[in-house]
Every structure is written in C-alpha cells, then in structure tokens.
mmCIF file of C-alpha atoms in Angstrom:
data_model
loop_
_atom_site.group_PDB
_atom_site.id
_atom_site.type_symbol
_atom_site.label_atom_id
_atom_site.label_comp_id
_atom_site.label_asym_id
_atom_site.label_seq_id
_atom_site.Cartn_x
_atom_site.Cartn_y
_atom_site.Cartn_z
ATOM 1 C CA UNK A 640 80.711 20.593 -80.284
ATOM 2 C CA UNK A 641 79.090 19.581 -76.844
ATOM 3 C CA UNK A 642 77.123 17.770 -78.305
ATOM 4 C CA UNK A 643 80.020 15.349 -80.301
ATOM 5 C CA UNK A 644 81.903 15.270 -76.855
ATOM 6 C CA UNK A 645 79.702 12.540 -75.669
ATOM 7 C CA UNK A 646 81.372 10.481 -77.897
ATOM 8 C CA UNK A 647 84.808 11.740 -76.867
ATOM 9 C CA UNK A 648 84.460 10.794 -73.586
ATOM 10 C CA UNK A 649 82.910 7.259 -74.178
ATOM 11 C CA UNK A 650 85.559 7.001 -75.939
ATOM 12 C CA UNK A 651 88.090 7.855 -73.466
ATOM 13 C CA UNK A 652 86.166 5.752 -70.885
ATOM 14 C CA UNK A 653 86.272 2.530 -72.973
ATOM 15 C CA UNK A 654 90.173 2.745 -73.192
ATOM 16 C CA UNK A 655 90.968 3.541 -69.667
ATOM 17 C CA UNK A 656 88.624 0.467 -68.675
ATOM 18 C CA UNK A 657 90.475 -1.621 -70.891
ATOM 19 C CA UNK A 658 93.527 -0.766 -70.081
ATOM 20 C CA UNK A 659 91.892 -1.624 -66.001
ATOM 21 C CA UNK A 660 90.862 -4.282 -67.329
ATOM 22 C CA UNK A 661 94.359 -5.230 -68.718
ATOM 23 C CA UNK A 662 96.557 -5.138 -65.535
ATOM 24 C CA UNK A 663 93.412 -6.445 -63.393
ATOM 25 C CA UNK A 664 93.028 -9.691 -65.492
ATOM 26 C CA UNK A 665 95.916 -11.410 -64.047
ATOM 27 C CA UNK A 666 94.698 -11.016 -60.292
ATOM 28 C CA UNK A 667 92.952 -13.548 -58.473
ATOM 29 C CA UNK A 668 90.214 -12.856 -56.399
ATOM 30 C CA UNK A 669 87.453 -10.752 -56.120
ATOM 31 C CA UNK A 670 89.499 -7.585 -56.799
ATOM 32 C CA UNK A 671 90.059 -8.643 -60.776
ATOM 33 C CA UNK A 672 86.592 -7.203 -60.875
ATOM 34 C CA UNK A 673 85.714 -5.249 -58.065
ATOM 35 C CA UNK A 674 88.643 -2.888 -58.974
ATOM 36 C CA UNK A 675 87.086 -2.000 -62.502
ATOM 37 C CA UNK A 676 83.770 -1.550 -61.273
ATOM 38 C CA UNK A 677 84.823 0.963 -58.325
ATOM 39 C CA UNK A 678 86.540 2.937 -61.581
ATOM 40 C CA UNK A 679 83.389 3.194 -63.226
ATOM 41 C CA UNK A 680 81.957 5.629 -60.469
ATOM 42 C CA UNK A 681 85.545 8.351 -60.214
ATOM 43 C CA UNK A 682 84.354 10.269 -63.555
ATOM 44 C CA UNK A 683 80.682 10.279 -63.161
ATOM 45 C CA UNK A 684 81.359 11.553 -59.460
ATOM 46 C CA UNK A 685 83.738 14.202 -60.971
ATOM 47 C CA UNK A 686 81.187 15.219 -63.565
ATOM 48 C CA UNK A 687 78.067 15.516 -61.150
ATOM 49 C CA UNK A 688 79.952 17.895 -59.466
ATOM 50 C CA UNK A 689 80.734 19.915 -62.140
ATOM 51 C CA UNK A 690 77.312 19.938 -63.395
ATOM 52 C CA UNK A 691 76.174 22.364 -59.922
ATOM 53 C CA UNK A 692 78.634 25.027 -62.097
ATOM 54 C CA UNK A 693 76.812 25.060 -65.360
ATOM 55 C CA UNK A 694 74.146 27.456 -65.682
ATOM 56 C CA UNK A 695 70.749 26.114 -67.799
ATOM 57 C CA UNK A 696 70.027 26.696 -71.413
ATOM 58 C CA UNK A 697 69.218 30.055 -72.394
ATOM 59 C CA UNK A 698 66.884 28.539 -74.506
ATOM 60 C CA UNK A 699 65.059 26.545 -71.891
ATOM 61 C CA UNK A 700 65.274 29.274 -69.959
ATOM 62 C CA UNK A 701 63.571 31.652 -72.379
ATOM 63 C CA UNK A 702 60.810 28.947 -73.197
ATOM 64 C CA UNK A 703 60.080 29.568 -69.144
ATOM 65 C CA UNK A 704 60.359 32.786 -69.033
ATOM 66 C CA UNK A 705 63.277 33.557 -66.900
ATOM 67 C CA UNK A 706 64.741 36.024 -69.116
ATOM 68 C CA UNK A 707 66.959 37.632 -66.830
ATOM 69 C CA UNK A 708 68.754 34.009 -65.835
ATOM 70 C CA UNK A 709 69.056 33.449 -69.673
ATOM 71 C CA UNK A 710 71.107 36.677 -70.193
ATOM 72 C CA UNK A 711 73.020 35.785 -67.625
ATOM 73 C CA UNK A 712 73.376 32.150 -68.850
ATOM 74 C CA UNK A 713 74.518 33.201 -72.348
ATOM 75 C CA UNK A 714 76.663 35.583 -71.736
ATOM 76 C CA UNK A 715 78.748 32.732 -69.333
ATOM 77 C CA UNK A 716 78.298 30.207 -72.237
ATOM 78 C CA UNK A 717 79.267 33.004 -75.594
ATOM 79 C CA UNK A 718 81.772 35.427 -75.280
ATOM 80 C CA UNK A 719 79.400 38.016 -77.074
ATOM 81 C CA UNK A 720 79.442 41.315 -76.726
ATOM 82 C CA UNK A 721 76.312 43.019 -75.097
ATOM 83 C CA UNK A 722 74.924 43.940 -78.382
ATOM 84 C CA UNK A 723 75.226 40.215 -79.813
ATOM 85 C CA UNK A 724 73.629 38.547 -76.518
ATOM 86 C CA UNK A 725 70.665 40.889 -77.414
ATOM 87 C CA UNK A 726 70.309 39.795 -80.744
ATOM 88 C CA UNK A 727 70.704 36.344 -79.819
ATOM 89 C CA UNK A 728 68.387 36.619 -76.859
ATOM 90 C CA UNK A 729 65.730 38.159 -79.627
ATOM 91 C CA UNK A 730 66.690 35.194 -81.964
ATOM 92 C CA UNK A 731 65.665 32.715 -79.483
ATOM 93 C CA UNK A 732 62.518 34.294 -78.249
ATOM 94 C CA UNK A 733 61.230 35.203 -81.884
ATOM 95 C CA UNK A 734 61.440 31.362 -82.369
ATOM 96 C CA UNK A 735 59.935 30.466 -78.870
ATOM 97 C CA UNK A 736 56.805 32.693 -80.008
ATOM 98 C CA UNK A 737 56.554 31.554 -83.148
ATOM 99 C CA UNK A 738 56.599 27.858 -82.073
ATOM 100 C CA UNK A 739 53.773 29.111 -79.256
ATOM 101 C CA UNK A 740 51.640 30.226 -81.588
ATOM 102 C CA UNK A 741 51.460 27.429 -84.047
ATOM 103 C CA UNK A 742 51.210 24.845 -81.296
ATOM 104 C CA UNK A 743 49.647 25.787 -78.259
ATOM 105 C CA UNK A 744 51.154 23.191 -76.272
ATOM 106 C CA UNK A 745 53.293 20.317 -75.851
ATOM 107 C CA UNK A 746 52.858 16.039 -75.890
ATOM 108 C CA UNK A 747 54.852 12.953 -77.008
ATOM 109 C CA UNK A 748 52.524 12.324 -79.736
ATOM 110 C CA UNK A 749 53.197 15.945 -81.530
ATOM 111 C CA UNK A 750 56.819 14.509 -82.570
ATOM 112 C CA UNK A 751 54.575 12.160 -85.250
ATOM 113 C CA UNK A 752 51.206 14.187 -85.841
ATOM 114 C CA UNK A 753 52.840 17.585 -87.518
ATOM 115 C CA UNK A 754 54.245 16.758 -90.532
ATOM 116 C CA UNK A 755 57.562 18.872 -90.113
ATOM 117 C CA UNK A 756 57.814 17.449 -86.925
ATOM 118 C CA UNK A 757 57.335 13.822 -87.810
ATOM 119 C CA UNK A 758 59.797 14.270 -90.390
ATOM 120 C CA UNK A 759 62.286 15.703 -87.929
ATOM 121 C CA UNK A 760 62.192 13.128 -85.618
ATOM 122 C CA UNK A 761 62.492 10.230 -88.659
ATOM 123 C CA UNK A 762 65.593 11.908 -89.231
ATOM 124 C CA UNK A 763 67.075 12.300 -85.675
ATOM 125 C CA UNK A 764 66.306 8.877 -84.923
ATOM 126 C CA UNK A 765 68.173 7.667 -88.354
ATOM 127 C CA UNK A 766 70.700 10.237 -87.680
ATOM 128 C CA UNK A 767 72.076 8.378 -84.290
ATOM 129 C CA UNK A 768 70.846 4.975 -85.918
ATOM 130 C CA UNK A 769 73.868 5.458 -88.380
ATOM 131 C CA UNK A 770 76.235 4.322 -85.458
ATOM 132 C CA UNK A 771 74.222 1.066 -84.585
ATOM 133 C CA UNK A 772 74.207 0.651 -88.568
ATOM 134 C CA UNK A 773 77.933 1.095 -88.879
ATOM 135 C CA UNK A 774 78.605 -2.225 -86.647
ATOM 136 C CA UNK A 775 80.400 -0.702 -84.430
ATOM 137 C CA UNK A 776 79.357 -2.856 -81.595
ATOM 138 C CA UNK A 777 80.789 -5.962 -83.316
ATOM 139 C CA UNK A 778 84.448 -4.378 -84.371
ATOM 140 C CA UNK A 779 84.999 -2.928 -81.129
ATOM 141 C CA UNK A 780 82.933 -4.314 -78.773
ATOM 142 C CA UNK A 781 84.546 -8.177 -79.738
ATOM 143 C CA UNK A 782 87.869 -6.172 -80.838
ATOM 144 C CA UNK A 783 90.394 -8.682 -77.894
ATOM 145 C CA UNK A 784 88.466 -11.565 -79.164
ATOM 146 C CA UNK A 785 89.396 -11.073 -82.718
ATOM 147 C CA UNK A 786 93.086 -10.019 -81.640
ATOM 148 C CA UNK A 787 93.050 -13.400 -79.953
ATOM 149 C CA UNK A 788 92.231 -14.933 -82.918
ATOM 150 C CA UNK A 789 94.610 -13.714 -85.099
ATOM 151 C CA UNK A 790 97.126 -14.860 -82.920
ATOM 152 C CA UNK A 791 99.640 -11.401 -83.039
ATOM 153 C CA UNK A 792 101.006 -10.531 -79.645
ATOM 154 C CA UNK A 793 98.939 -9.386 -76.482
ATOM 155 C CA UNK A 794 95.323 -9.504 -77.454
ATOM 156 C CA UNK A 795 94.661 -6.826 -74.588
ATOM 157 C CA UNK A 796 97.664 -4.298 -75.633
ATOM 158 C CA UNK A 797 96.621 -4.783 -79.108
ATOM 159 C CA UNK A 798 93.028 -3.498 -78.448
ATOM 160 C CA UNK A 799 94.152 -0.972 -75.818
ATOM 161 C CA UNK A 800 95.979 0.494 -79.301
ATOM 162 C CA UNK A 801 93.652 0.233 -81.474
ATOM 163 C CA UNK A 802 90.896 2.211 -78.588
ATOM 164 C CA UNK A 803 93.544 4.808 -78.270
ATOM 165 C CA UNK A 804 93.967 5.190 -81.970
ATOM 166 C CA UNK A 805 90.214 5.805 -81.830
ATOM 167 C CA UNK A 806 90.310 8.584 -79.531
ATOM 168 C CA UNK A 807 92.704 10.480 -81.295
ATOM 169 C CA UNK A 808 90.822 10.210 -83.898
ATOM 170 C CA UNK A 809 87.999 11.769 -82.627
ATOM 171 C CA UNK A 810 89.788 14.354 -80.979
ATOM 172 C CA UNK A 811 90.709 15.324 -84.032
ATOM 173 C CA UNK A 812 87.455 15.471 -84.995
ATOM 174 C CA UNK A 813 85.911 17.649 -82.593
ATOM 175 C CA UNK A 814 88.800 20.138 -82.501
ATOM 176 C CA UNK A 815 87.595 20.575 -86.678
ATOM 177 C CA UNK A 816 84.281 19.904 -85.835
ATOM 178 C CA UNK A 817 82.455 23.480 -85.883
ATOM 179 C CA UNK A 818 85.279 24.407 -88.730
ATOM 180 C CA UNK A 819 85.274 21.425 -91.669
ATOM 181 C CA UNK A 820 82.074 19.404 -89.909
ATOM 182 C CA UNK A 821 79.902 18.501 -93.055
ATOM 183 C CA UNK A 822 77.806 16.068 -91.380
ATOM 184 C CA UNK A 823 76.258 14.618 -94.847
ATOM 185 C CA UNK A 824 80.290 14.331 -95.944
ATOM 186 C CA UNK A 825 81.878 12.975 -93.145
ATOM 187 C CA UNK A 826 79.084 10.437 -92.114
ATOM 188 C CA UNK A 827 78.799 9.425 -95.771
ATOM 189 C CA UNK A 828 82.813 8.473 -96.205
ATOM 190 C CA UNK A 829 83.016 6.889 -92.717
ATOM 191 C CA UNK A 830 80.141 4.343 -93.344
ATOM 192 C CA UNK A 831 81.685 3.455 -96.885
ATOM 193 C CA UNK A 832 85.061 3.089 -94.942
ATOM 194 C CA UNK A 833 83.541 1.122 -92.587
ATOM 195 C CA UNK A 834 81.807 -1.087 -94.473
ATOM 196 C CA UNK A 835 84.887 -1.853 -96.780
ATOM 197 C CA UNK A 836 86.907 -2.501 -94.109
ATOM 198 C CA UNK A 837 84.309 -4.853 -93.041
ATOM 199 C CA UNK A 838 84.208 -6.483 -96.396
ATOM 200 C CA UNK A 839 87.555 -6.985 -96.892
ATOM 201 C CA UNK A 840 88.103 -8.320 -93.565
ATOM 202 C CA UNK A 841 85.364 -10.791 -94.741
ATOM 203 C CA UNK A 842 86.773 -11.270 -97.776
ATOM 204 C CA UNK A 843 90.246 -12.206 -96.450
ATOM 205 C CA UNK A 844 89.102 -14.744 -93.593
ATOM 206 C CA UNK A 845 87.214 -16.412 -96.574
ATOM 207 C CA UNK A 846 89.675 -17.024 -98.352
ATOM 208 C CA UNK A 847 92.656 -17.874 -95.856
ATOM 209 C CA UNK A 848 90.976 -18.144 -92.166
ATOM 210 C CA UNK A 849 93.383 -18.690 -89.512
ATOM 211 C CA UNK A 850 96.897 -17.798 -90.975
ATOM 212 C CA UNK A 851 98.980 -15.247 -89.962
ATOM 213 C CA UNK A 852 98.934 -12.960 -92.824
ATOM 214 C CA UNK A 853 94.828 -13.055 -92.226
ATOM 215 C CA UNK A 854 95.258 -12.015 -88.260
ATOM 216 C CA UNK A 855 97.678 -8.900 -89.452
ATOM 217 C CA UNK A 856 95.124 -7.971 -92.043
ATOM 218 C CA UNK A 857 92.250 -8.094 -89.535
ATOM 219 C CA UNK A 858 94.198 -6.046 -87.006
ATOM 220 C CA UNK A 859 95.077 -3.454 -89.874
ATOM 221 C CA UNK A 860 91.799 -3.231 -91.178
ATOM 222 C CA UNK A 861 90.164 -2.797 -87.648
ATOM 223 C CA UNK A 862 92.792 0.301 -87.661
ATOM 224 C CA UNK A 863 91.342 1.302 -90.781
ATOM 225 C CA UNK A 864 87.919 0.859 -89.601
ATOM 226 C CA UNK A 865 88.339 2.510 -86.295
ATOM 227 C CA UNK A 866 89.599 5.497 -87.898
ATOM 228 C CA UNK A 867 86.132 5.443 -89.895
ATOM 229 C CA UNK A 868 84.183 5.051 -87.206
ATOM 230 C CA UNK A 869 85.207 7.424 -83.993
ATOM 231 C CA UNK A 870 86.408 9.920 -86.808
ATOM 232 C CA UNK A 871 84.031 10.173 -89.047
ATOM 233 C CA UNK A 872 80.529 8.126 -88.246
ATOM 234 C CA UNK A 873 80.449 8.422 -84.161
ATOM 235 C CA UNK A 874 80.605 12.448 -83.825
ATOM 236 C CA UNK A 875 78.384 13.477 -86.797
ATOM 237 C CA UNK A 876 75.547 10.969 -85.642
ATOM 238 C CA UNK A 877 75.215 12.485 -82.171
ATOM 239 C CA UNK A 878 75.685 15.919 -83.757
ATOM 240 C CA UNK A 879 72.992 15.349 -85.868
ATOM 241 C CA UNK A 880 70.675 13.813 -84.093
ATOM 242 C CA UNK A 881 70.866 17.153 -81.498
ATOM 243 C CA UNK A 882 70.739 19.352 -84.014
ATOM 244 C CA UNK A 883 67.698 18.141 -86.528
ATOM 245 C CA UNK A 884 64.955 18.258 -83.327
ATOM 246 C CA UNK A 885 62.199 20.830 -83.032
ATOM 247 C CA UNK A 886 62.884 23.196 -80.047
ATOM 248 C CA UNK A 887 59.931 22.281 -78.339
ATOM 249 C CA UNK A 888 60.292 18.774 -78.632
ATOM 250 C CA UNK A 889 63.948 18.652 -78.226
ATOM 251 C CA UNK A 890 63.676 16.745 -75.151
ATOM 252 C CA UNK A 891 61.535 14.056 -77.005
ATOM 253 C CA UNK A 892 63.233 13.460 -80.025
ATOM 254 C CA UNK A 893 66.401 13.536 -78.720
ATOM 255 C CA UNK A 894 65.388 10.992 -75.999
ATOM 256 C CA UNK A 895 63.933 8.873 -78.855
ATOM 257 C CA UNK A 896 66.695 8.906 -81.323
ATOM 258 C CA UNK A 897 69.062 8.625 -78.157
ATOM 259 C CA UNK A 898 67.067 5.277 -76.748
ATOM 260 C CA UNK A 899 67.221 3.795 -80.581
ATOM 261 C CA UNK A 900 70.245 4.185 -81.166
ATOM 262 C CA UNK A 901 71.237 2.100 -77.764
ATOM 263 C CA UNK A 902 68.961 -0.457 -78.396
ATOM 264 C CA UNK A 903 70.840 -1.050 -81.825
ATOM 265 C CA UNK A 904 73.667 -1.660 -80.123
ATOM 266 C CA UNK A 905 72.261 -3.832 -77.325
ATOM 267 C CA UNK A 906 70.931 -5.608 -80.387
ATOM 268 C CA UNK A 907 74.482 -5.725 -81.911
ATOM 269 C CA UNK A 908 76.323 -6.703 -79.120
ATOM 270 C CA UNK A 909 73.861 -9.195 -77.910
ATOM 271 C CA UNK A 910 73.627 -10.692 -80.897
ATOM 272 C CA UNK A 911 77.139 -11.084 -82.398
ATOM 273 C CA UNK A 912 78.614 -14.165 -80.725
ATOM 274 C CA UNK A 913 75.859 -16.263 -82.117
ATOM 275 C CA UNK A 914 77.223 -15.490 -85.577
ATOM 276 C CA UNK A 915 80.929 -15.549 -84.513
ATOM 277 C CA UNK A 916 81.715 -17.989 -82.127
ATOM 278 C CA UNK A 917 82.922 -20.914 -82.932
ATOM 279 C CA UNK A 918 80.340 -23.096 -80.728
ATOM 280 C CA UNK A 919 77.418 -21.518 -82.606
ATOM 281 C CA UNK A 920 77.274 -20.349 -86.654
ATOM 282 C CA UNK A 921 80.962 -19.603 -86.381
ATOM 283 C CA UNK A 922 81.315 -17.039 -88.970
ATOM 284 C CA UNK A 923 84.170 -15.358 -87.033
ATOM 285 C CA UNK A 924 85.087 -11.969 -89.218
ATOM 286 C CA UNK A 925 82.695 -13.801 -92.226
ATOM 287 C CA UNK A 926 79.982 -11.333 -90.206
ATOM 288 C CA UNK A 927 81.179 -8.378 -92.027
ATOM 289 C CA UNK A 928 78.892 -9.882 -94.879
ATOM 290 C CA UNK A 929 76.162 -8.754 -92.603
ATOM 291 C CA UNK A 930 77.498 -5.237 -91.893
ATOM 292 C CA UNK A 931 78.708 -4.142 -95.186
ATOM 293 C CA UNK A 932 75.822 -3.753 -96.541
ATOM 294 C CA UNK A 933 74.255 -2.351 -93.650
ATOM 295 C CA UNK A 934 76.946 0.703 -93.941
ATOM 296 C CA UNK A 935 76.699 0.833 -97.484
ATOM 297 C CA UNK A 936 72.330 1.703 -97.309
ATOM 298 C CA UNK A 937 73.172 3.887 -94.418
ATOM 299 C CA UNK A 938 75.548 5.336 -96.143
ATOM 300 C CA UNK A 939 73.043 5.934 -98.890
ATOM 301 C CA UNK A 940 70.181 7.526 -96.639
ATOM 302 C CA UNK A 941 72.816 10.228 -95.607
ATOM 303 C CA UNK A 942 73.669 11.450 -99.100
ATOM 304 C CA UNK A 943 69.884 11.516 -100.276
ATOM 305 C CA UNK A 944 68.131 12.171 -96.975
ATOM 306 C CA UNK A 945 70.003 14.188 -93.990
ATOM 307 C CA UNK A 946 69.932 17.984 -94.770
ATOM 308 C CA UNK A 947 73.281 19.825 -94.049
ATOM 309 C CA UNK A 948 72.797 22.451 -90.902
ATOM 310 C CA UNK A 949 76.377 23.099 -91.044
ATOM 311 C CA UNK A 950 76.872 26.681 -89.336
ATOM 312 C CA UNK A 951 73.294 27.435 -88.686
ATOM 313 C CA UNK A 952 71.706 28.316 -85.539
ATOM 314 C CA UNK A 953 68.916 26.504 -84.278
ATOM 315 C CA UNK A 954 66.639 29.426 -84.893
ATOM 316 C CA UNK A 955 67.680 29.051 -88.467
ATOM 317 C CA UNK A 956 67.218 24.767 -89.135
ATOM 318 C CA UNK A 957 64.098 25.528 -87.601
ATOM 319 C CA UNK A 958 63.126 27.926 -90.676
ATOM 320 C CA UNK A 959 64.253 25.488 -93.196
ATOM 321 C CA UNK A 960 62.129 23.256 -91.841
ATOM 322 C CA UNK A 961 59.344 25.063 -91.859
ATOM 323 C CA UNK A 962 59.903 25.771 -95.191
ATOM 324 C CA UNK A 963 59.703 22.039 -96.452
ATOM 325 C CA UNK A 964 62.872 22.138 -98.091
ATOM 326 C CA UNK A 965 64.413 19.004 -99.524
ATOM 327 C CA UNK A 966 67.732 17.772 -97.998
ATOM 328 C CA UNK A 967 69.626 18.372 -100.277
ATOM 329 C CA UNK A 968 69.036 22.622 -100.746
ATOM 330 C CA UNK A 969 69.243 22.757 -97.102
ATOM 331 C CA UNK A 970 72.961 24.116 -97.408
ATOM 332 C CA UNK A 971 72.638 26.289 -99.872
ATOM 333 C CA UNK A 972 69.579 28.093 -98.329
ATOM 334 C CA UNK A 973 69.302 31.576 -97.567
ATOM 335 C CA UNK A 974 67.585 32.202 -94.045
ATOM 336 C CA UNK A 975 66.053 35.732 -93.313
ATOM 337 C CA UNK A 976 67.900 36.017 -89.873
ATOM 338 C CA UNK A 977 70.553 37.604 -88.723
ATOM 339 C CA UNK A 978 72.632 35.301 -90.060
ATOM 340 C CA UNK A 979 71.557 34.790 -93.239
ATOM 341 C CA UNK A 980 74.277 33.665 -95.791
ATOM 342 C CA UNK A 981 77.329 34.091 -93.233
ATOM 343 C CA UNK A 982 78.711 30.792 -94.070
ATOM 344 C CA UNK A 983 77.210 30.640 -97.760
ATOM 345 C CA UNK A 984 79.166 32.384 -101.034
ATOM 346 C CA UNK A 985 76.726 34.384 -103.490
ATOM 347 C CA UNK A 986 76.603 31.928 -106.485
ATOM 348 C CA UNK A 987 75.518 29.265 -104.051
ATOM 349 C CA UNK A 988 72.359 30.856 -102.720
ATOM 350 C CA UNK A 989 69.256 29.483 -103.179
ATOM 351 C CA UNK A 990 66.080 32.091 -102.126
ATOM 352 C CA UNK A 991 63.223 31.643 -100.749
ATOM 353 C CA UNK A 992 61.079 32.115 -104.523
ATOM 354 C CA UNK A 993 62.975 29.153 -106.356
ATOM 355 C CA UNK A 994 62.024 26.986 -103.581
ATOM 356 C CA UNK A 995 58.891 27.917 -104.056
ATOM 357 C CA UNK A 996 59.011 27.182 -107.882
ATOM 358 C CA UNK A 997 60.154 23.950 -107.287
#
C-alpha cells in the first residue's frame, strides 16, 4: 500500500500544478512561471520533514543487526501484539540468514548472475515498464493539447477534470488495494482498456478528424482511458515492481526497474510531438496505432509471466522463488511459514511435491 501511494501522490501533484498552471497562464510577467515553480518545493519541504518521524525498516534493520531498533520499528509500523512482532521479527531474520548463507555478500552484478535473481529483476523491471508501455505519457502528458484540438470548452478545465477523475480513481484503488489487489488481474484489464481506448480514439480521428463529434469522443475516451490507467495499470506496476525484488538486492532492483521505467517515459514524452504535431508527421490521436499494440503485448506478458504475490509476505515470495515456480502456480502455492495458506482455500493448494513432479 506504501508502495502504490507513490502514484497517489504524483497523481495529486500533477492536478494541483495544473490547476497552478491554469489561473497562472493568464499573467504576464515573470510570475506566470515563477509562481508554479516556487509550488513545486511546499510538499517536498512538508514531506522531508516528516521523514525525521519514520523509524527505518525492520528489515534493514535486522540485515544490520540492530535488533532492538527493529522491534521497536515494527511494533510503530504493525499494530501486532507482542507475540506476533516475535514471530515476525523471527520471519525476517530466518530469511536474512538464509539469504547470508547462500550468498556471502552483496554487488550490482548478483541481480543478473543467480538465476532466481536474474529472473527477479527481469520481472521488476517489466513490472514498472508496464506504465511506460501503457502510453501514458502521451494521453496525459499532451492531454490540454488534445482538448485544444477537439475544440470543447476550456482546454485547461477540461484536463484539470479529467487529472482529478484520475485521482479518484486511484484512491479508490489503494483504499482496495491490500483487499481485491490481483496485480496479474488488474494490470491485465487496464492495459487492454488502455489500449482500446487508444484504438478507438485512433480509429475515430481516422475516419472523421477535426469534427466535433471526434473532439467529444477523444475527451470521453481519454476518461475511459484514464480510468484504466491511474486505476488499474499505475498502482499494480509500482506494487509489483517493490514486491518481486530479492531482499538483499532490493535496493538494486528496485533502483533499476525504478530508473527504466522513467526513461520510458522520458522516451514517451520526448518523443510524441514528432508523431503528433502538425509541423512534423502529424498523426495527432492516429498515434494510438503505436500504443495499442504496445498495451495489448504488455498486456500479454502479465497474464503469462508476472506471478501473483497477492497477500504474501516478503519472507514468503522469497520461497516461491526459490522454489522455481512458474508464474502462474505462484497463487495457489502453499508456503511452509507461518502463514502458509491464510489467504488460499483447500481445493486450490498446490504442495510443494506436485511442483516437484512437474
């Protein structure tokens, strides 16, 4: 859930910059854009502040062996009882030793040379990937432009609505997130929404560019599409990509599939007014060509390659894993922890002897 509400809060930033941006636009001078930019640095100031309250991982703190501090830290984070913080405290450090005494140490280059690691960072980096994939940074990114286009009402307003539709959206989503949050289901549907909406929007300026009916079915669509997106696609990516890492190489992985993911949308972004402006190839929304099928493979990836973690604890994806199991009994998979099978009904288990057999 912390993880997913990176996403809630770039969400929230992009609308309250656009609406800045908005009621700035029509002053002259240098404070049209030195009054966004000082807005930038209110929540970030806010934030580093708050981050002198939060105690460290209990994890990280375990892996350096400041036990006491990682009681402490857990019991702030989990309302547990003193039993459970035991248990979970053994959990973790069962794990930590485990991981010390299959690898001694720690590099960069371990996230490719062990096979279950290599294959866990493939699918973090993928994981977050899925939002570059999605084309996310053309819909939204160009979102006034395309209002401006189609030529219905305030082109600002308009996109200031369609951001805030997207953040209720994915507050939605994270309030159901640790409840209803199949990652493999959600990010699935959302890049087959998205890339319909994409194609259809296509579709539609293909056949009738520039009339009116065309502009409401683009804004509609990108309704349609944001919904996909911040509901659906956004969340799970960053979820997953947190989740899928090795514990030891967290910090790596993450950091990879985190740096990919933002260079496919520098890519995106940079990229999109060559294809849509109408100096250059002038495709306008004729680019969803492009994206649609870009969802639709991503799309296709997630069904047959992410494994559902779904209610496990780290401790546990990290047994599955271990176990080379394909993605697609990862749900269904009986762990010998603790909590083994707490989430999983009898007829679906699948123990550790018919993996085997397979």
């Amino acid at each position: 859930m912390m993880i997913s509400s990176f996403q809630v809060w770039t969400s929230v930033g992009t609308l309250i910059g656009t609406i800045v941006d908005n009621f700035t636009s029509t002053i002259l001078g240098r404070d049209s854009y030195l009054i966004p930019l000082g807005v930038i640095y209110i929540i970030p100031a806010i934030m580093s502040v708050g981050l002198l309250f939060i105690p460290e991982s209990p994890r990280w703190l375990l892996q350096h062996g400041k036990t006491e501090q990682a009681y402490k830290a857990l019991r702030w984070l989990r309302p547990f009882t003193e039993a459970q913080v035991e248990m979970e405290v053994g959990d973790i450090q069962n794990a930590i030793t485990r991981e010390n005494e299959i690898h001694e140490d720690t590099a960069i280059v371990d996230m490719f040379m062990d096979p279950v690691d290599r294959r866990r960072t493939i699918l973090a980096v993928c994981a977050l990937s899925t939002q570059g994939a999605s084309g996310a940074m053309y819909v939204i990114a160009y979102g006034t432009y395309f209002f401006e286009m189609a030529h219905i009402g305030n082109a600002f307003q308009n996109s200031c609505i369609l951001i805030g539709i997207g953040v209720f959206a994915i507050l939605v989503n994270t309030a159901v997130v640790t409840h209803f949050g199949r990652r493999r289901v959600f990010l699935t549907t959302g890049l087959i929404l998205c890339g319909l909406s994409q194609l259809i929007m296509a579709a539609i300026y293909t056949v009738r560019p520039g009339t009116e009916s065309t502009g409401k079915a683009i804004v509609g669509l990108s309704v349609i599409y944001i919904i996909g997106y911040n509901g659906m696609v956004a969340t799970y990516a960053w979820v997953s990509g947190g989740e899928l890492p090795s514990q030891r190489l967290r910090s790596y992985t993450f950091g990879l599939a985190t740096a990919m993911g933002f260079l496919l949308a520098w890519l995106a972004t940079f990229t999109a007014p060559y294809f849509i402006n109408p100096d250059a190839l002038n495709w306008g929304p004729k680019y969803g060509y492009i994206w649609m099928p870009s969802c639709f493979l991503a799309a296709a990836w997630v069904y047959f390659c992410l494994p559902e973690v779904k209610g496990r604890t780290l401790e546990e994806i990290d047994e599955m894993f271990e176990a080379r199991l394909p993605a697609k009994k990862f749900r269904k998979y009986v762990c010998v922890g603790r909590n083994a099978g707490a989430d999983i009904d009898e007829k679906d288990i699948v123990h550790v002897e018919q993996v085997a057999s397979d």
